[in-house]
Amino acid sequence: MDCFFVACADARRRRLLDEGLLVMLTTHPFDDDKLREECGVFGIYGNPQAGAITALGLHALQHRGQEAAGIVSFDGDRFHLQHTLGLVGDHFSSEAIIAKLKGASAIGHVRYATTGDTSIRNVQPLYADFEFGGFALAHNGNLTNAQVLRRQLVRRGCLFQSSTDTEVIVHLMATARGGSPVDRLIEAVRQVEGAFSLVALTSNKVIGVRDALGVRPLVLGKLGDTYLLASETCAFDIVGADYVRDVEPGEMIVIDGDGIHSLRPFQPQQRRLCIFEYIYFARPDSVMEGTSVYQARQRIGRELAREAGVPADVIVPVPDSGVPAALGYAQEAGVPFDLGIIRNHYVGRTFIEPTDQIRHLGVKLKHNANRAMIEGKRVVLVDDSIVRGTTSKKIVEMVRAAGAKEVHMRISSPPTSHPCFYGIDTPEQGKLLAHRMTVEQMRDFIQADSLAFISLDGLYRAMGEEKRDPAKLGYCDACFTGDYPIPLTDALEHPPAEANVPVRA
């Protein structure tokens, strides 16, 4: 059995956290009314500044995960690991840390926990020593049969060191029938179900793999003679690299001294990129599958205005994710756009114990009404989603208190009525407002004068299709429809007591 280990982070911070002397909240308790980002991955081969470039790439991908970050590099002789809890800039802005990440190849990861708890043992990239040498792996997404595979591997004698589903892939490689790292990785990924984009590092290769349906994004870039992999193109922009193309669904890219090689370890399937990447998750300056995320959000806003326009004096985005859709809505409606809500960008972390009073005031720590722009006006608030509804209710209340004559809420996604099992942390189905209430009941709950969501067909029209056609879907929209394209093996084996876990048709 190959030995597997995860490197430890700063001992002093861990001791303070363990002893309760440091309260570190990377996300506030009152921020649980948003779908949480998944994770972000980055890889580079053939550049002497690989460690520093990876750190910069992770900075650009920080929106995809704020709980932890890690980088593994290889210098031709040794692997170098740096893992930390918290934000990329808290650790990887240090010259001393970057100097430790020697070598011309590296991979990195930013994490928001969708499986496994938030602890240093779960920080990626994971690292293993195999008989062929060192191997590091970083993963964006969720494996839907990880628990079933984990029990099988434990019965075979595997010793797990983390609670993240990514480690399952490492042990599947360790118990493979042998062969090269690429052969072992292919054997491993053919056994897993779920949504994943992987980057891996060996002594002479960087490897990228995208799941057969392409639910999670992965793109290929080039910087001079150097090739890069990342979750989004914005990670290339920050380092001056050029976007080459998307890694295709079901494709494995192997980058080594001879260039890039494309392998196809899976049977071809209909692509199903997560449509929420366009609505909320991806950075607006990224390009996915040849489409500008910013422009897609504007088109969604315009379609929303056509479907659910209402007489108004000003269109106000709920910052920051509502801005492009609100611009599109305002352009289509012919109504002025203004920043009627100002966001405080410095509340991502706090060392204040969250008392009940602080929780109640939490929305004002993050957002504040701009009274001069909304007082006495009929306001349309544009946001990307409603999850639990608590934040929307507080924002409506805040805008009314600032003197708005009417407050209408428009949402640039259909109602989120089903949980995600593919790498996005959503509440249990019973806690999703759209699962428990009609749109009119939701309107009453948030105390808006009116509430409307873009329709499913309207969303697909904004993405360039005539309507949502179940026979040829190009996106995963399970959080709106319950149409899960990948088997939910673990969930069906141990379903939550309150949820109806669907069987794949």
PDB file of C-alpha atoms in Angstrom, residues 130 132 134-135 169 172-173 176 178-190 198 200-209 251-256 261-266:
ATOM      1  CA  PHE A 130       3.634   6.048  -5.075  1.00  0.00           C
ATOM      2  CA  PHE A 132       6.517   5.601  -9.449  1.00  0.00           C
ATOM      3  CA  GLY A 134       5.334  11.674  -5.983  1.00  0.00           C
ATOM      4  CA  PHE A 135       1.859  12.643  -7.137  1.00  0.00           C
ATOM      5  CA  ILE A 169      -9.153   9.018  -6.419  1.00  0.00           C
ATOM      6  CA  LEU A 172      -8.031   4.118  -6.502  1.00  0.00           C
ATOM      7  CA  MET A 173      -4.723   4.972  -8.168  1.00  0.00           C
ATOM      8  CA  ALA A 176      -4.736   0.148  -9.641  1.00  0.00           C
ATOM      9  CA  GLY A 178      -0.034  -0.730 -12.196  1.00  0.00           C
ATOM     10  CA  GLY A 179       1.286   1.193 -15.117  1.00  0.00           C
ATOM     11  CA  SER A 180       2.219   4.830 -15.549  1.00  0.00           C
ATOM     12  CA  PRO A 181       0.672   7.660 -13.512  1.00  0.00           C
ATOM     13  CA  VAL A 182      -1.545   8.488 -16.491  1.00  0.00           C
ATOM     14  CA  ASP A 183      -2.714   4.855 -16.761  1.00  0.00           C
ATOM     15  CA  ARG A 184      -3.462   4.724 -13.040  1.00  0.00           C
ATOM     16  CA  LEU A 185      -5.347   8.006 -13.131  1.00  0.00           C
ATOM     17  CA  ILE A 186      -7.429   6.826 -16.084  1.00  0.00           C
ATOM     18  CA  GLU A 187      -8.295   3.616 -14.231  1.00  0.00           C
ATOM     19  CA  ALA A 188      -9.273   5.658 -11.178  1.00  0.00           C
ATOM     20  CA  VAL A 189     -11.469   8.253 -12.877  1.00  0.00           C
ATOM     21  CA  ARG A 190     -13.328   5.580 -14.809  1.00  0.00           C
ATOM     22  CA  LEU A 198      -8.873  17.682 -11.874  1.00  0.00           C
ATOM     23  CA  ALA A 200      -2.495  16.617 -11.183  1.00  0.00           C
ATOM     24  CA  LEU A 201       1.283  16.893 -10.895  1.00  0.00           C
ATOM     25  CA  THR A 202       3.919  14.200 -11.334  1.00  0.00           C
ATOM     26  CA  SER A 203       7.696  14.497 -11.611  1.00  0.00           C
ATOM     27  CA  ASN A 204       7.463  15.150 -15.359  1.00  0.00           C
ATOM     28  CA  LYS A 205       3.855  16.021 -16.170  1.00  0.00           C
ATOM     29  CA  VAL A 206       0.898  18.242 -15.378  1.00  0.00           C
ATOM     30  CA  ILE A 207      -2.413  16.537 -16.108  1.00  0.00           C
ATOM     31  CA  GLY A 208      -5.914  17.929 -16.432  1.00  0.00           C
ATOM     32  CA  VAL A 209      -9.126  15.879 -16.537  1.00  0.00           C
ATOM     33  CA  GLU A 251     -10.970  14.893 -22.077  1.00  0.00           C
ATOM     34  CA  MET A 252      -7.630  14.338 -20.370  1.00  0.00           C
ATOM     35  CA  ILE A 253      -4.851  16.812 -21.187  1.00  0.00           C
ATOM     36  CA  VAL A 254      -1.274  15.683 -20.472  1.00  0.00           C
ATOM     37  CA  ILE A 255       1.386  18.412 -20.531  1.00  0.00           C
ATOM     38  CA  ASP A 256       5.045  17.390 -20.565  1.00  0.00           C
ATOM     39  CA  HIS A 261      -1.394  15.388 -25.511  1.00  0.00           C
ATOM     40  CA  SER A 262      -5.152  14.800 -25.576  1.00  0.00           C
ATOM     41  CA  LEU A 263      -6.656  11.514 -24.359  1.00  0.00           C
ATOM     42  CA  ARG A 264     -10.298  10.404 -24.171  1.00  0.00           C
ATOM     43  CA  PRO A 265     -10.784   8.055 -21.207  1.00  0.00           C
ATOM     44  CA  PHE A 266     -14.612   8.255 -21.248  1.00  0.00           C
TER      45      PHE A 266
END
